[in-house]
Amino acid sequence: MQSTIKQGVGISGVGLHTGCQVSIRLIPAPADTGIVFRRTDLRNFEIPALRQHVSRVVLATTLMKRGVMLSTVEHLLSGLYGLGIDNLYVDIDSLEVPILDGSALPFVELVRQAGRRQLPEERTFLQVTQELEVRDGEKFIRVQPSDELRITYEIDFTHPAIGRQKIDLVITPESYSREISFARTFGFLAEVEQLRKSNLIRGGSLDNAVVLDDNGVMNGTLRSSDEFVRHKVLDLLGDIALCGYPVLGHIQAYKGGHALHTDLATRLARTSQARRLVRESEFAPCA
């Protein structure tokens, strides 16, 4: 069945790229609302979290509707998607979701604080029926039919602290909370100056990202030895959430990023012969 939260809860922090202070509040929403952002600084202007509103995918996923922008939505959307929250208003008083500690864990804890409320209406799933693939040179992301959401993700960096990492996981609220939610965003010290010249990561710090210099991690210990690939899965789930429905399929990615993730979400939404929308009561296993 569909779900929302029991009560409103809020949190504040700084935007990773804008450096601005921002507050958000999660508000219960009725069935079939989906996830809807409301810019409280702009008379509650609404931006649904759907792939048709994606405007940019450079270092973060940005939504835009009628010229109104909202950036860095992926960690919050990942947490909501991973926990199976279908309907929510997200009231926000600036143009970027706060980065907090660089993971989805603070958002997961916020939802736990609010409590989960089941709604009487059935969920609708996007069930993959044929393979789809998006490529960019050697990088690719594909999805194949499956009766569950399974993700196989591989990355390969020359940096000694990362190297080749791979994870294979069936996504449930329990596995997401345990295996994915804590993984922080990461970046390289060598790129910081150029990014700031481009008016990016103005709110970035050693408190909200894993930062790497030439030798290793600069700010403490990793939360897991493969935290980097786990964060890629976190980002992927936030971007796939933009399909508007929970996905049933096996997603396989190699060296992916926001551009490939959102391209796949668009392909899933537009390629009707490769998927079907199915209510819980009508669900049939893949042949």
Short mmCIF file of C-alpha atoms in Angstrom, two decimals:
data_model
loop_
_atom_site.label_atom_id
_atom_site.label_comp_id
_atom_site.label_asym_id
_atom_site.label_seq_id
_atom_site.Cartn_x
_atom_site.Cartn_y
_atom_site.Cartn_z
CA MET A 1 0.00 0.00 0.00
CA GLN A 2 1.07 3.62 -0.48
CA SER A 3 2.65 5.48 2.41
CA THR A 4 3.45 8.91 3.78
CA ILE A 5 4.69 10.09 7.18
CA LYS A 6 2.69 10.55 10.38
CA GLN A 7 3.73 14.11 11.24
CA GLY A 8 5.73 17.05 9.93
CA VAL A 9 9.46 17.18 10.71
CA GLY A 10 12.22 19.60 9.70
CA ILE A 11 15.96 20.05 9.44
CA SER A 12 18.34 22.85 8.42
CA GLY A 13 21.78 23.00 6.90
CA VAL A 14 23.92 24.50 4.18
CA GLY A 15 23.64 23.99 0.42
CA LEU A 16 26.67 22.20 -1.04
CA HIS A 17 26.97 24.38 -4.14
CA THR A 18 25.29 27.63 -3.09
CA GLY A 19 26.72 27.78 0.42
CA CYS A 20 23.38 29.23 1.58
CA GLN A 21 21.59 28.29 4.78
CA VAL A 22 18.39 26.39 4.00
CA SER A 23 15.60 24.76 5.98
CA ILE A 24 13.32 21.97 4.83
CA ARG A 25 10.21 20.49 6.37
CA LEU A 26 8.65 17.15 5.41
CA ILE A 27 4.85 17.28 5.43
CA PRO A 28 2.42 14.32 5.11
CA ALA A 29 0.62 14.15 1.75
CA PRO A 30 -2.41 12.17 0.53
CA ALA A 31 -2.25 9.18 -1.78
CA ASP A 32 -1.19 9.72 -5.42
CA THR A 33 0.51 13.04 -4.61
CA GLY A 34 4.03 11.74 -5.14
CA ILE A 35 6.99 13.74 -3.85
CA VAL A 36 6.39 17.46 -4.36
CA PHE A 37 8.82 20.23 -3.43
CA ARG A 38 7.28 23.55 -2.38
CA ARG A 39 9.47 26.67 -2.47
CA THR A 40 8.15 28.51 0.60
CA ASP A 41 10.28 31.53 -0.33
CA LEU A 42 8.32 31.73 -3.60
CA ARG A 43 4.71 31.47 -2.38
CA ASN A 44 4.85 27.67 -2.12
CA PHE A 45 5.64 27.22 -5.82
CA GLU A 46 5.42 23.46 -6.48
CA ILE A 47 7.99 21.35 -8.32
CA PRO A 48 7.07 17.65 -8.54
CA ALA A 49 10.04 15.28 -8.31
CA LEU A 50 9.67 13.91 -11.83
CA ARG A 51 12.21 13.38 -14.62
CA GLN A 52 10.52 15.89 -16.97
CA HIS A 53 11.62 18.65 -14.61
CA VAL A 54 15.32 17.68 -14.66
CA SER A 55 17.31 20.63 -16.01
CA ARG A 56 20.93 19.89 -15.06
CA VAL A 57 22.97 16.91 -13.89
CA VAL A 58 26.43 18.45 -13.37
CA LEU A 59 27.72 17.17 -9.99
CA ALA A 60 24.12 17.13 -8.71
CA THR A 61 20.58 16.69 -9.96
CA THR A 62 18.68 19.95 -10.47
CA LEU A 63 14.96 20.34 -11.11
CA MET A 64 13.35 23.32 -12.80
CA LYS A 65 9.74 24.26 -13.53
CA ARG A 66 8.73 27.51 -15.23
CA GLY A 67 12.13 29.00 -14.43
CA VAL A 68 12.08 28.06 -10.73
CA MET A 69 15.05 25.90 -9.80
CA LEU A 70 15.80 23.40 -7.06
CA SER A 71 19.21 21.77 -6.84
CA THR A 72 20.90 18.78 -5.21
CA VAL A 73 17.69 16.81 -4.70
CA GLU A 74 19.20 13.34 -5.09
CA HIS A 75 20.16 12.49 -1.49
CA LEU A 76 16.75 13.38 -0.06
CA LEU A 77 14.93 11.60 -2.90
CA SER A 78 17.18 8.58 -2.41
CA GLY A 79 16.30 8.35 1.27
CA LEU A 80 12.57 8.63 0.59
CA TYR A 81 12.73 6.12 -2.27
CA GLY A 82 14.88 3.70 -0.30
CA LEU A 83 12.43 3.75 2.61
CA GLY A 84 9.40 3.38 0.34
CA ILE A 85 7.82 6.76 1.09
CA ASP A 86 5.44 7.45 -1.81
CA ASN A 87 3.76 10.76 -0.94
CA LEU A 88 5.25 13.85 0.69
CA TYR A 89 5.41 17.60 0.50
CA VAL A 90 8.91 18.96 0.97
CA ASP A 91 8.74 22.61 2.03
CA ILE A 92 12.04 24.36 1.35
CA ASP A 93 13.01 28.03 1.71
CA SER A 94 15.88 28.23 -0.79
CA LEU A 95 17.05 26.82 -4.11
CA GLU A 96 19.15 23.88 -2.85
CA VAL A 97 18.48 20.95 -0.55
CA PRO A 98 20.94 20.99 2.38
CA ILE A 99 23.90 18.65 2.04
CA LEU A 100 24.01 17.83 5.80
CA ASP A 101 26.70 15.12 6.22
CA GLY A 102 26.84 14.25 2.51
CA SER A 103 24.78 11.08 2.82
CA ALA A 104 21.07 10.21 3.06
CA LEU A 105 21.32 9.12 6.68
CA PRO A 106 20.04 12.41 8.21
CA PHE A 107 16.98 12.21 5.96
CA VAL A 108 16.40 8.57 6.90
CA GLU A 109 16.58 9.51 10.58
CA LEU A 110 14.15 12.39 9.93
CA VAL A 111 11.61 10.00 8.41
CA ARG A 112 12.02 7.63 11.34
CA GLN A 113 11.38 10.54 13.69
CA ALA A 114 8.20 11.43 11.78
CA GLY A 115 6.95 7.85 11.65
CA ARG A 116 5.50 6.05 8.65
CA ARG A 117 1.76 6.04 7.89
CA GLN A 118 0.19 3.55 5.51
CA LEU A 119 -2.47 4.85 3.16
CA PRO A 120 -5.47 2.81 1.92
CA GLU A 121 -4.59 3.08 -1.80
CA GLU A 122 -2.46 0.52 -3.62
CA ARG A 123 1.03 1.28 -4.89
CA THR A 124 1.69 1.31 -8.63
CA PHE A 125 4.99 -0.19 -9.77
CA LEU A 126 6.98 0.40 -12.93
CA GLN A 127 7.82 -3.17 -13.93
CA VAL A 128 10.58 -3.59 -16.53
CA THR A 129 9.61 -6.06 -19.27
CA GLN A 130 12.48 -5.62 -21.77
CA GLU A 131 16.15 -4.66 -21.40
CA LEU A 132 17.06 -1.00 -21.83
CA GLU A 133 20.61 0.36 -21.98
CA VAL A 134 22.19 3.82 -22.05
CA ARG A 135 25.89 4.19 -22.97
CA ASP A 136 28.51 6.91 -22.96
CA GLY A 137 31.72 5.40 -24.30
CA GLU A 138 32.76 2.66 -21.87
CA LYS A 139 30.29 3.90 -19.26
CA PHE A 140 26.86 2.31 -19.27
CA ILE A 141 23.71 1.67 -17.32
CA ARG A 142 21.13 -0.96 -18.20
CA VAL A 143 18.01 -2.41 -16.68
CA GLN A 144 16.62 -5.91 -17.16
CA PRO A 145 13.35 -7.55 -16.06
CA SER A 146 13.18 -8.62 -12.42
CA ASP A 147 10.50 -9.16 -9.79
CA GLU A 148 12.40 -6.93 -7.35
CA LEU A 149 14.67 -3.90 -7.42
CA ARG A 150 18.23 -5.17 -7.63
CA ILE A 151 21.27 -2.99 -8.29
CA THR A 152 24.69 -4.11 -9.47
CA TYR A 153 27.09 -1.17 -9.58
CA GLU A 154 30.80 -1.05 -10.42
CA ILE A 155 33.24 1.85 -10.37
CA ASP A 156 36.92 2.02 -11.28
CA PHE A 157 39.12 4.95 -10.22
CA THR A 158 42.89 5.25 -10.53
CA HIS A 159 43.03 6.81 -7.06
CA PRO A 160 44.62 4.35 -4.59
CA ALA A 161 41.93 4.88 -1.96
CA ILE A 162 39.15 3.87 -4.37
CA GLY A 163 40.28 1.56 -7.16
CA ARG A 164 37.74 -0.93 -8.47
CA GLN A 165 34.67 -1.45 -6.30
CA LYS A 166 31.49 -3.43 -6.96
CA ILE A 167 28.27 -4.00 -5.06
CA ASP A 168 25.24 -6.17 -5.77
CA LEU A 169 22.17 -5.60 -3.61
CA VAL A 170 18.42 -6.13 -3.57
CA ILE A 171 16.92 -2.85 -2.39
CA THR A 172 14.41 -2.98 0.46
CA PRO A 173 13.82 -0.40 3.21
CA GLU A 174 15.91 -2.60 5.51
CA SER A 175 18.84 -3.13 3.12
CA TYR A 176 18.82 0.53 2.09
CA SER A 177 19.00 1.72 5.70
CA ARG A 178 21.72 -0.77 6.59
CA GLU A 179 23.89 -0.83 3.45
CA ILE A 180 23.42 2.44 1.51
CA SER A 181 22.01 5.36 3.52
CA PHE A 182 25.25 6.19 5.37
CA ALA A 183 27.51 6.49 2.28
CA ARG A 184 28.78 10.05 1.77
CA THR A 185 29.45 12.00 -1.38
CA PHE A 186 33.14 12.27 -2.29
CA GLY A 187 35.46 14.59 -4.17
CA PHE A 188 39.09 15.29 -4.95
CA LEU A 189 41.11 18.12 -3.44
CA ALA A 190 42.78 18.74 -6.81
CA GLU A 191 39.39 19.70 -8.30
CA VAL A 192 38.22 22.00 -5.51
CA GLU A 193 39.78 25.26 -6.77
CA GLN A 194 38.39 24.86 -10.28
CA LEU A 195 34.93 23.97 -8.99
CA ARG A 196 34.84 27.04 -6.78
CA LYS A 197 35.90 29.22 -9.71
CA SER A 198 32.79 27.82 -11.42
CA ASN A 199 30.66 28.91 -8.43
CA LEU A 200 30.23 25.30 -7.26
CA ILE A 201 30.76 23.56 -3.88
CA ARG A 202 30.76 26.89 -2.02
CA GLY A 203 29.23 25.05 0.93
CA GLY A 204 31.55 22.06 0.69
CA SER A 205 33.71 21.13 3.69
CA LEU A 206 35.41 18.23 5.38
CA ASP A 207 32.19 17.79 7.37
CA ASN A 208 29.91 17.02 4.43
CA ALA A 209 32.01 14.98 2.00
CA VAL A 210 34.80 12.45 1.80
CA VAL A 211 37.72 14.48 0.44
CA LEU A 212 40.72 12.80 -1.17
CA ASP A 213 44.19 14.20 -1.81
CA ASP A 214 46.86 12.39 -3.84
CA ASN A 215 47.58 9.94 -1.04
CA GLY A 216 44.25 9.06 0.49
CA VAL A 217 41.27 10.24 2.53
CA MET A 218 41.93 13.58 4.22
CA ASN A 219 39.12 13.62 6.77
CA GLY A 220 39.07 10.60 9.03
CA THR A 221 38.09 7.03 8.31
CA LEU A 222 35.61 5.69 5.82
CA ARG A 223 32.25 4.38 7.03
CA SER A 224 32.91 1.25 4.97
CA SER A 225 35.84 0.22 2.81
CA ASP A 226 33.64 0.50 -0.30
CA GLU A 227 31.77 3.66 0.74
CA PHE A 228 32.42 5.18 -2.70
CA VAL A 229 30.43 2.63 -4.72
CA ARG A 230 27.72 2.58 -2.05
CA HIS A 231 27.29 6.33 -2.53
CA LYS A 232 26.94 5.78 -6.27
CA VAL A 233 24.03 3.45 -5.53
CA LEU A 234 22.58 6.12 -3.23
CA ASP A 235 22.74 8.69 -6.04
CA LEU A 236 21.27 6.22 -8.54
CA LEU A 237 18.24 5.59 -6.34
CA GLY A 238 17.66 9.31 -5.93
CA ASP A 239 17.73 9.77 -9.69
CA ILE A 240 15.60 6.71 -10.49
CA ALA A 241 13.02 8.05 -8.04
CA LEU A 242 12.30 10.66 -10.73
CA CYS A 243 10.43 7.96 -12.69
CA GLY A 244 7.57 8.68 -10.28
CA TYR A 245 6.99 5.01 -9.44
CA PRO A 246 8.91 2.31 -7.55
CA VAL A 247 10.85 0.30 -10.14
CA LEU A 248 10.95 -3.49 -10.43
CA GLY A 249 14.05 -4.37 -12.42
CA HIS A 250 17.72 -5.32 -12.23
CA ILE A 251 19.81 -2.18 -12.82
CA GLN A 252 23.45 -2.69 -13.76
CA ALA A 253 25.80 0.29 -13.95
CA TYR A 254 29.48 0.71 -14.80
CA LYS A 255 31.16 4.06 -14.08
CA GLY A 256 27.79 5.78 -14.02
CA GLY A 257 26.79 9.22 -12.81
CA HIS A 258 23.81 11.56 -12.64
CA ALA A 259 23.63 12.01 -16.42
CA LEU A 260 23.37 8.29 -17.13
CA HIS A 261 21.04 7.75 -14.16
CA THR A 262 18.55 10.39 -15.28
CA ASP A 263 18.83 9.27 -18.92
CA LEU A 264 17.74 5.81 -17.79
CA ALA A 265 14.84 7.29 -15.82
CA THR A 266 13.73 9.15 -18.96
CA ARG A 267 14.03 6.02 -21.13
CA LEU A 268 11.98 4.03 -18.62
CA ALA A 269 9.28 6.69 -18.57
CA ARG A 270 9.12 7.05 -22.36
CA THR A 271 9.66 3.51 -23.66
CA SER A 272 6.25 1.97 -23.10
CA GLN A 273 7.12 -1.30 -24.84
CA ALA A 274 9.90 -1.98 -22.30
CA ARG A 275 7.87 -1.55 -19.13
CA ARG A 276 4.38 -1.59 -17.73
CA LEU A 277 2.64 0.09 -14.83
CA VAL A 278 1.11 -2.48 -12.53
CA ARG A 279 -0.93 -2.19 -9.35
CA GLU A 280 0.01 -4.34 -6.37
CA SER A 281 -3.09 -6.52 -6.77
CA GLU A 282 -2.29 -7.06 -10.47
CA PHE A 283 1.39 -7.89 -10.05
CA ALA A 284 2.58 -10.88 -12.06
CA PRO A 285 6.13 -12.30 -11.89
CA CYS A 286 8.39 -11.96 -14.93
CA ALA A 287 8.21 -14.89 -17.31
#
